[in-house]
JSON list of C-alpha atoms in Angstrom, two decimals:
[
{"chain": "A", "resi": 648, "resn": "UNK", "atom": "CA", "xyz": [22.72, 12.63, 8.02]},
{"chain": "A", "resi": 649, "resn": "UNK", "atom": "CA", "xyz": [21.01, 9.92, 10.03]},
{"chain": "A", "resi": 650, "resn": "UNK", "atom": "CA", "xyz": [19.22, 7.31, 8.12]},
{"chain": "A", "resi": 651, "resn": "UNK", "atom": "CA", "xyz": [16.62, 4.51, 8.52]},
{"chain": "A", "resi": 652, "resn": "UNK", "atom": "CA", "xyz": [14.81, 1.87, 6.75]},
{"chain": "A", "resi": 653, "resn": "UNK", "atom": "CA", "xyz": [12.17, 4.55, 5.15]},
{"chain": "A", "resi": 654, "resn": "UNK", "atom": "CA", "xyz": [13.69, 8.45, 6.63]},
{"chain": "A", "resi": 655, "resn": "UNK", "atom": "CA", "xyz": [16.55, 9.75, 7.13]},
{"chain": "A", "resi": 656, "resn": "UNK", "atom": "CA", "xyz": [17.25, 13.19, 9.21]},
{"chain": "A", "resi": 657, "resn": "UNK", "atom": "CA", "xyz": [19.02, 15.83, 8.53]},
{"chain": "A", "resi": 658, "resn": "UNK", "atom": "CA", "xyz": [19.83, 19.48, 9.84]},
{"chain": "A", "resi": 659, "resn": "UNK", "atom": "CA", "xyz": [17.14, 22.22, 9.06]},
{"chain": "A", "resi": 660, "resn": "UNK", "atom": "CA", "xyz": [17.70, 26.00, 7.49]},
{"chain": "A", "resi": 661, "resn": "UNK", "atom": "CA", "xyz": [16.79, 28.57, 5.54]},
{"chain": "A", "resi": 662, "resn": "UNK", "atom": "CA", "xyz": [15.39, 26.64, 2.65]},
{"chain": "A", "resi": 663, "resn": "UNK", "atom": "CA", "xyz": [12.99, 25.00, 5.61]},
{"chain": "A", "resi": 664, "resn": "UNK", "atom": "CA", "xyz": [11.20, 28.13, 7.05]},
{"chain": "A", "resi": 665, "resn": "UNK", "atom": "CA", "xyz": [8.06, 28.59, 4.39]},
{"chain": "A", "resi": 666, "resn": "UNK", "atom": "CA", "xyz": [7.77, 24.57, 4.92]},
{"chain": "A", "resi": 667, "resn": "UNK", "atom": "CA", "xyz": [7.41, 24.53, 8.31]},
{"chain": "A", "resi": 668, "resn": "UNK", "atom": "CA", "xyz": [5.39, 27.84, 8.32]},
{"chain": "A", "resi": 669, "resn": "UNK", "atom": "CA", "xyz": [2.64, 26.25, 6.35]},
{"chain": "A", "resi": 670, "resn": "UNK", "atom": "CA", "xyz": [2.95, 23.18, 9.05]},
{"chain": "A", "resi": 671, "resn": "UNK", "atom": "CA", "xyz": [2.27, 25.80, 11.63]},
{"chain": "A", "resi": 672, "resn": "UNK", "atom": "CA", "xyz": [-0.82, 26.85, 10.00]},
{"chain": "A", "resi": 673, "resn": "UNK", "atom": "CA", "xyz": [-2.24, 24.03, 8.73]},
{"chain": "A", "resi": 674, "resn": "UNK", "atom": "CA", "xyz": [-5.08, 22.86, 11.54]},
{"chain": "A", "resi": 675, "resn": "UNK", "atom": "CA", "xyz": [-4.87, 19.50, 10.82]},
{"chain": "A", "resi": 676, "resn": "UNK", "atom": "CA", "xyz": [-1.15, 18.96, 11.15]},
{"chain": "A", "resi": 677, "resn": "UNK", "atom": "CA", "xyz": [-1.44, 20.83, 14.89]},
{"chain": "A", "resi": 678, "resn": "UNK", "atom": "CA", "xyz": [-4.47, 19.20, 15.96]},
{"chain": "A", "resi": 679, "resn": "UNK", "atom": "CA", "xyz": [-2.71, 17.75, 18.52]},
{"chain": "A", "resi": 680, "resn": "UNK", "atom": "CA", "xyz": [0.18, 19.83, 18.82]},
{"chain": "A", "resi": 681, "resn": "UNK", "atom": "CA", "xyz": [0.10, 23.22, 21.15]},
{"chain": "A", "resi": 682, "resn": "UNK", "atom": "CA", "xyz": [0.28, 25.14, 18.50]},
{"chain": "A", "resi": 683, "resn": "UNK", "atom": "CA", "xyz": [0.47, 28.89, 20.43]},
{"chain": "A", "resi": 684, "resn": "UNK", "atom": "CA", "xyz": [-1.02, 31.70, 18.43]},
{"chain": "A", "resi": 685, "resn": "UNK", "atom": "CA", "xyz": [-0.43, 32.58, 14.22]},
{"chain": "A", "resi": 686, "resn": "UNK", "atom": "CA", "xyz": [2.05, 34.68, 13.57]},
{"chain": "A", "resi": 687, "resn": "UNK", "atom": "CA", "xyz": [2.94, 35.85, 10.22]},
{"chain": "A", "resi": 688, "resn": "UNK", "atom": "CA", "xyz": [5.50, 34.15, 8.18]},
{"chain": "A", "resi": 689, "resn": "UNK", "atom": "CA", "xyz": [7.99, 37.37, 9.20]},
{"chain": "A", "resi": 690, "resn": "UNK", "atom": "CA", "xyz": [8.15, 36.37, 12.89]},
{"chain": "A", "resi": 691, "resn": "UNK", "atom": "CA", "xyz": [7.76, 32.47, 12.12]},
{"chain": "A", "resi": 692, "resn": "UNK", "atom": "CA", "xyz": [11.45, 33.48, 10.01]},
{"chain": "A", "resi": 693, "resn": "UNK", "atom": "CA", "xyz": [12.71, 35.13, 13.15]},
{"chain": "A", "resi": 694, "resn": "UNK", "atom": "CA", "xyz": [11.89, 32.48, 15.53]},
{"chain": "A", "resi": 695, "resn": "UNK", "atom": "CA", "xyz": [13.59, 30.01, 13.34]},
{"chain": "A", "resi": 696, "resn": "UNK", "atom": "CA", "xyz": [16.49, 32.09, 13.30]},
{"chain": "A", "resi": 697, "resn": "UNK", "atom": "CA", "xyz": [16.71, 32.76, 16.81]},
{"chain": "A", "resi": 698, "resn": "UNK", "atom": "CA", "xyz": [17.02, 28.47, 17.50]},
{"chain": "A", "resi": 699, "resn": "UNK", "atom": "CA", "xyz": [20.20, 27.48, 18.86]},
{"chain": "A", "resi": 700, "resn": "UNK", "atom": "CA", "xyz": [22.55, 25.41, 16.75]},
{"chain": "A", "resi": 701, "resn": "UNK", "atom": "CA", "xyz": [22.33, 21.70, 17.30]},
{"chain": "A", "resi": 702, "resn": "UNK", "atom": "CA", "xyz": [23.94, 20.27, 20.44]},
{"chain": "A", "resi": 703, "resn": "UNK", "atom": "CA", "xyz": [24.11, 17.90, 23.37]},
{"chain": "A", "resi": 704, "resn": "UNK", "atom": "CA", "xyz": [20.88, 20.25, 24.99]},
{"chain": "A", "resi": 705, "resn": "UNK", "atom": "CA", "xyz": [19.00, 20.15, 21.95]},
{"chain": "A", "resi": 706, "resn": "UNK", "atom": "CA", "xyz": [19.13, 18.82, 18.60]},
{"chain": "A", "resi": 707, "resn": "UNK", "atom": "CA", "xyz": [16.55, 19.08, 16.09]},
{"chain": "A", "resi": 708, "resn": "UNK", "atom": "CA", "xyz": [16.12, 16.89, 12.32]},
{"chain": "A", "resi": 709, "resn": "UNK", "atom": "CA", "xyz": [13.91, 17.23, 9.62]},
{"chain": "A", "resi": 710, "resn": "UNK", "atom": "CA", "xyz": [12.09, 14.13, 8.69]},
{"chain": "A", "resi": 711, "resn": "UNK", "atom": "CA", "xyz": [12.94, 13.30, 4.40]},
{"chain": "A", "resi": 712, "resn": "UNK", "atom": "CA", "xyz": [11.91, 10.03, 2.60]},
{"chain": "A", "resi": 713, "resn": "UNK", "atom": "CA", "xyz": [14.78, 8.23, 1.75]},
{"chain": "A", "resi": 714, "resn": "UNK", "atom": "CA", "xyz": [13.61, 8.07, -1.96]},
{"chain": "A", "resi": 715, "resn": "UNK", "atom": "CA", "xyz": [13.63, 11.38, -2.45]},
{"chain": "A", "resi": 716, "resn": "UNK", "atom": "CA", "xyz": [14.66, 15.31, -0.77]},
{"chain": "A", "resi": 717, "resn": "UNK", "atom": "CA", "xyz": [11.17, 16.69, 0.51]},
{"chain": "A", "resi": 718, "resn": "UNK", "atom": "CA", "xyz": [10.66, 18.09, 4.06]},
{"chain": "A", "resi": 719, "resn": "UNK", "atom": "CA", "xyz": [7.93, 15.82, 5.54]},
{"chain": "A", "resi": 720, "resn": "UNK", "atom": "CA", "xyz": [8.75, 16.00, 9.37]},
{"chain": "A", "resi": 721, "resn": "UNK", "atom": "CA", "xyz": [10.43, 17.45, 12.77]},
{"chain": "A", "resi": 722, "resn": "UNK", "atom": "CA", "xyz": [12.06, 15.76, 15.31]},
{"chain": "A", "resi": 723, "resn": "UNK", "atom": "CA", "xyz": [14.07, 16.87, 17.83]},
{"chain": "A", "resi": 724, "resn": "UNK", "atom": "CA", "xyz": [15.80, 15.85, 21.24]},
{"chain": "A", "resi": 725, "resn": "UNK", "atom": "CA", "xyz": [15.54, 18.79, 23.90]},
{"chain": "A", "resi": 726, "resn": "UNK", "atom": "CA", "xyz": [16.61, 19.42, 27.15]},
{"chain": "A", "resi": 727, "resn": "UNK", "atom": "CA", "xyz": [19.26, 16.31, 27.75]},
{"chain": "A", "resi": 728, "resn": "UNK", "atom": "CA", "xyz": [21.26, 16.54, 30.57]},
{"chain": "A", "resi": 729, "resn": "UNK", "atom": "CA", "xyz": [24.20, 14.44, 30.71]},
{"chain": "A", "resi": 730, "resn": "UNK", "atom": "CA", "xyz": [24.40, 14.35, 34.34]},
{"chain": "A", "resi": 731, "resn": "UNK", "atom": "CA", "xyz": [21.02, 12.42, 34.52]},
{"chain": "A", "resi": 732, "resn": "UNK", "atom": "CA", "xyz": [21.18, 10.72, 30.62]},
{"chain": "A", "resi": 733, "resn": "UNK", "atom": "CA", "xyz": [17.46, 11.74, 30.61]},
{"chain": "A", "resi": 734, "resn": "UNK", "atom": "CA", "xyz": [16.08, 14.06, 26.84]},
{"chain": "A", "resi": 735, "resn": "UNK", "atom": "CA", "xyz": [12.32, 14.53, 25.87]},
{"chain": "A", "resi": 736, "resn": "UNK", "atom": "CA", "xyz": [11.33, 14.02, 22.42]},
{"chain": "A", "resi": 737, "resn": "UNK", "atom": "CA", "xyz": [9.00, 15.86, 20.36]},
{"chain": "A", "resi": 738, "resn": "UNK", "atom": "CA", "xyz": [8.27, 14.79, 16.52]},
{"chain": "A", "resi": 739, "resn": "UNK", "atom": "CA", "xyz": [5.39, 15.00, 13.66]},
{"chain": "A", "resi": 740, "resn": "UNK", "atom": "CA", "xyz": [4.65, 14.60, 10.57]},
{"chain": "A", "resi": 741, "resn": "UNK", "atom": "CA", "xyz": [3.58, 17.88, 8.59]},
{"chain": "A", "resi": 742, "resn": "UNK", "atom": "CA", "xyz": [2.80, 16.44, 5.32]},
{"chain": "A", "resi": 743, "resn": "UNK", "atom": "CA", "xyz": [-0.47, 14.73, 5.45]},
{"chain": "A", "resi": 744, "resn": "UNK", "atom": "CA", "xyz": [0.05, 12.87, 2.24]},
{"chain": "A", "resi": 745, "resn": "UNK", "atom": "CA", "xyz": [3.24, 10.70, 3.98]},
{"chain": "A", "resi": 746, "resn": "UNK", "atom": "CA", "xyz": [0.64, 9.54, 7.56]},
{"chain": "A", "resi": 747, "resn": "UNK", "atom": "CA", "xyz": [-0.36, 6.23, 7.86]},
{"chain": "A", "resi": 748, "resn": "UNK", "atom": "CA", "xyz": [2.92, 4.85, 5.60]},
{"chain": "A", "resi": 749, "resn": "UNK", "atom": "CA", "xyz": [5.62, 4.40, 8.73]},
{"chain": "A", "resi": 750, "resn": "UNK", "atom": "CA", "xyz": [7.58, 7.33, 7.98]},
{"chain": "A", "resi": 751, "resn": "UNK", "atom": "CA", "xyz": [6.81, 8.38, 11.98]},
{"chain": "A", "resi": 752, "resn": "UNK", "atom": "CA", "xyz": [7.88, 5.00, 13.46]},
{"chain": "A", "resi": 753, "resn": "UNK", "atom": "CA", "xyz": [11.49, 4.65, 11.82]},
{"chain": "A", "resi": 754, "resn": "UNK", "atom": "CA", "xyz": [12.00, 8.45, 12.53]},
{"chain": "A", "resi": 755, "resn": "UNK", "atom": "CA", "xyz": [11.55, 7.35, 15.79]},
{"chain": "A", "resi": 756, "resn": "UNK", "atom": "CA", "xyz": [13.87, 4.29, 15.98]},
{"chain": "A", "resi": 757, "resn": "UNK", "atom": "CA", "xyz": [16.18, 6.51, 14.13]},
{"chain": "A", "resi": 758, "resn": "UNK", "atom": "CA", "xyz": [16.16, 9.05, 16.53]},
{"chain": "A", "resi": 759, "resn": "UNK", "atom": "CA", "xyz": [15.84, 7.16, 19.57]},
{"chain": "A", "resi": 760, "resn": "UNK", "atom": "CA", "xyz": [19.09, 5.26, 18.51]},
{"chain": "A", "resi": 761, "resn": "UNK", "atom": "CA", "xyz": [20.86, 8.62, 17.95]},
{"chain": "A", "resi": 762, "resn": "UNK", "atom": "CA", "xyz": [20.23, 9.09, 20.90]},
{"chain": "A", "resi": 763, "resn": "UNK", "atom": "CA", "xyz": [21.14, 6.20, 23.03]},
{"chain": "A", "resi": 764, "resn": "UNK", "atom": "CA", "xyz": [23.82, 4.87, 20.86]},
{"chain": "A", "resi": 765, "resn": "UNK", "atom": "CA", "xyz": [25.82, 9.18, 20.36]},
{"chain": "A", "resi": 766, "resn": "UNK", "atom": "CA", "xyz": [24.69, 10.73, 23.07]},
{"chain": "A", "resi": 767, "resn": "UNK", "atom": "CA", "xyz": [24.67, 7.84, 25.57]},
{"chain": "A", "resi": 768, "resn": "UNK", "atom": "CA", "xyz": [21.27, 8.94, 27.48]},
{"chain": "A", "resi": 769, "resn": "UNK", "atom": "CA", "xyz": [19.20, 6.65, 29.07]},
{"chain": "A", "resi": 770, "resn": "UNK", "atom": "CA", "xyz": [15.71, 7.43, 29.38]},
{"chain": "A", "resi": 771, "resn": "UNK", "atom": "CA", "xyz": [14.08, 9.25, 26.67]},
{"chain": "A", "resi": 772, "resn": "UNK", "atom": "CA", "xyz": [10.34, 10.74, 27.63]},
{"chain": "A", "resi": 773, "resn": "UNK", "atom": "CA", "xyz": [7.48, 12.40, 25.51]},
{"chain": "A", "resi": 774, "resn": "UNK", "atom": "CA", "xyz": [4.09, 13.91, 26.27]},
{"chain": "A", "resi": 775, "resn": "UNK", "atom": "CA", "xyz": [0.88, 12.90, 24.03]},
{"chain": "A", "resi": 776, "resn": "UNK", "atom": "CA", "xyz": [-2.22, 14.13, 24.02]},
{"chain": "A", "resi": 777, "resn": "UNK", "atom": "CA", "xyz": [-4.74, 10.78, 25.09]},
{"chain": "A", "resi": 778, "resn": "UNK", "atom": "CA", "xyz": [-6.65, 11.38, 22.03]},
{"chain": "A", "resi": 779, "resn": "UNK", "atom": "CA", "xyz": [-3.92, 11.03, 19.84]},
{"chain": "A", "resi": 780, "resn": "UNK", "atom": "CA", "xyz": [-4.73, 7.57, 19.35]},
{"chain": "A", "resi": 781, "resn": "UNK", "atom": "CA", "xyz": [-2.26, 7.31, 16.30]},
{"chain": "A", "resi": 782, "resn": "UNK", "atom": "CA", "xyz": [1.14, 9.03, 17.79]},
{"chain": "A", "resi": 783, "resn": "UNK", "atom": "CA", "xyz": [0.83, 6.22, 20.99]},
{"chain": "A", "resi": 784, "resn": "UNK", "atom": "CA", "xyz": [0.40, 3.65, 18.80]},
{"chain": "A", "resi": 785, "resn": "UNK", "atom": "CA", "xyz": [3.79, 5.08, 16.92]},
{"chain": "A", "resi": 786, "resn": "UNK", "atom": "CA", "xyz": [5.79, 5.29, 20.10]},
{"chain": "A", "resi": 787, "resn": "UNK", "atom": "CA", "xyz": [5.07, 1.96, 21.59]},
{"chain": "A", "resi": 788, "resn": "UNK", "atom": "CA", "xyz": [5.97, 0.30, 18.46]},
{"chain": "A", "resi": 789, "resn": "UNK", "atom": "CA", "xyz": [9.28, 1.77, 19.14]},
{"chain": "A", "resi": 790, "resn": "UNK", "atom": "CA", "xyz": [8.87, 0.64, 22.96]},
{"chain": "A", "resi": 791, "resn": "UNK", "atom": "CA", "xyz": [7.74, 3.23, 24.64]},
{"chain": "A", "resi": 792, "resn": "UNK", "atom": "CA", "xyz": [5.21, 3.25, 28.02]},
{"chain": "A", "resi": 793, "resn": "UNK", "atom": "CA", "xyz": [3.13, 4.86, 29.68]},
{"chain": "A", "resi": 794, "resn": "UNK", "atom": "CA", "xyz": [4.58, 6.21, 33.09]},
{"chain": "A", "resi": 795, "resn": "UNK", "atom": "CA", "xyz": [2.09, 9.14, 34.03]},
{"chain": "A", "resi": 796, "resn": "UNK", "atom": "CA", "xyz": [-0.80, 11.57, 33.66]},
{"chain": "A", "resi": 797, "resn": "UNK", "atom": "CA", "xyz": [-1.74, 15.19, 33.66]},
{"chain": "A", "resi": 798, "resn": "UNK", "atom": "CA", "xyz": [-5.15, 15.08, 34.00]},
{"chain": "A", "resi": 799, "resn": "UNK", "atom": "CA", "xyz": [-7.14, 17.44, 31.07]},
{"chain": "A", "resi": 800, "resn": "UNK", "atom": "CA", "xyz": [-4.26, 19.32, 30.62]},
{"chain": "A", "resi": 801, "resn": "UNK", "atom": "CA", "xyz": [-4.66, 19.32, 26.96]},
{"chain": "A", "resi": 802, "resn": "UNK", "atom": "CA", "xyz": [-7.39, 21.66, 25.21]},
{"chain": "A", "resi": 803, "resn": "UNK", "atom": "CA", "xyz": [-8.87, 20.85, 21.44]},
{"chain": "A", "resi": 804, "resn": "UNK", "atom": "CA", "xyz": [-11.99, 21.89, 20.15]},
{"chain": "A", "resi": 805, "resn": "UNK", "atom": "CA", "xyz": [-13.91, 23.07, 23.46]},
{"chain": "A", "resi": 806, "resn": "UNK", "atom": "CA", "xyz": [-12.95, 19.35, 25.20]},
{"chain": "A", "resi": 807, "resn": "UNK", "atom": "CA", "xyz": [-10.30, 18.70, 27.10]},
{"chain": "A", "resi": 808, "resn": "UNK", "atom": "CA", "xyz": [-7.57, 15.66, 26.91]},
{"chain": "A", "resi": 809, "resn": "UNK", "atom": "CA", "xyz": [-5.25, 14.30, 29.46]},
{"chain": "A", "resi": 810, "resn": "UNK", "atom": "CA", "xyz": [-1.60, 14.17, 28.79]},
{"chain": "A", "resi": 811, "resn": "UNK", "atom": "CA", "xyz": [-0.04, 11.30, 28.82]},
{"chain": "A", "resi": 812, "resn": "UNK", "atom": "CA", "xyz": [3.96, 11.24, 30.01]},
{"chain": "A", "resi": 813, "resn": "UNK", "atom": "CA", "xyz": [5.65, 8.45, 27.97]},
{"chain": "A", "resi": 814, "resn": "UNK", "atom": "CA", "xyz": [8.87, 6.91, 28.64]},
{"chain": "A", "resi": 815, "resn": "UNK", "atom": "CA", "xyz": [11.89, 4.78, 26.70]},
{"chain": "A", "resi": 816, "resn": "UNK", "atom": "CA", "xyz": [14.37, 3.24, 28.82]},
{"chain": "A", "resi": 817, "resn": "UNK", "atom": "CA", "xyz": [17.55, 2.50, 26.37]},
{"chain": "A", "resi": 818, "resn": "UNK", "atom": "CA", "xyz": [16.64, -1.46, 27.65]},
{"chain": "A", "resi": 819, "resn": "UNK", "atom": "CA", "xyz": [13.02, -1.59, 26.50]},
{"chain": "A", "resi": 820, "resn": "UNK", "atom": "CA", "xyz": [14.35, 0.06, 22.92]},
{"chain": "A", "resi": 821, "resn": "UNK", "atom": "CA", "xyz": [12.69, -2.11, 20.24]},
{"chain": "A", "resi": 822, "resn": "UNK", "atom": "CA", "xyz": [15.66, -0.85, 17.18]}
]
């Protein structure tokens, strides 16, 4: 278990799936997420189970208040290659109740130090949606910037939203 001022993470399973289900459904939580196409909570239980154990390629957390044991988050390094010391991150925060109170931004130091400090990468990258004013606020408290753009590459509600590429070097890491 990883822990911060606020979080810590820990290792998902079985007792997780309905959680995260609901995430999956719930609009809000996926307004800026791609959130692919519902699927009942049968296949959402085989997809889970289908995830490959945690490792150097991919390791995934859920997000818990430290003060007490409630699923309130994901977060997960993917695709890290030693070779290059290069992951991307993807995280949020399904419980609405727990926004706005800085559970997101010491996931993210928590995580982000996991992963320069054990697995030794360098460079840690993200994609946001530009309208996702909140989640880039989150990540450069952490330290990250802005390094690129896919133009309207992001679809919500009949407009479309550029994605932004977002990078951490391990040196501009604000812990």
């Amino acid at each position: 278990m990883l822990t911060g001022d606020l979080v810590r993470l820990r290792t998902l399973g079985p007792a997780d799936y309905a959680t995260r289900w609901r995430w999956d459904n719930d609009p809000e939580v996926m307004r800026w997420l791609d959130d692919g196409h519902p699927e009942p909570f049968a296949e959402a239980v085989a997809r889970f189970e289908r995830q490959d154990p945690n490792s150097y390629a991919n390791v995934s957390f859920g997000i818990e208040p430290r003060e007490e044991e409630r699923l309130i988050g994901f977060v997960r390094l993917r695709d890290a290659e030693p070779e290059t010391g290069n992951a991307e991150l993807d995280i949020y925060l399904g419980e609405r109740d727990v926004w706005g109170r800085g559970y997101a931004t010491d996931a993210m130091r928590v995580i982000c130090r996991y992963g320069f400090d054990k697995m030794r990468l360098h460079r840690i990258t993200l994609w946001v949606a530009a309208g996702n004013a909140a989640a880039r606020r989150v990540y450069e408290k952490v330290g990250f910037v802005e390094e690129g753009r896919a133009r309207e590459a992001f679809r919500r509600d009949g407009r479309w939203y550029d994605s932004i590429l977002m990078g951490l070097l391990e040196s501009d890491f604000i812990r």
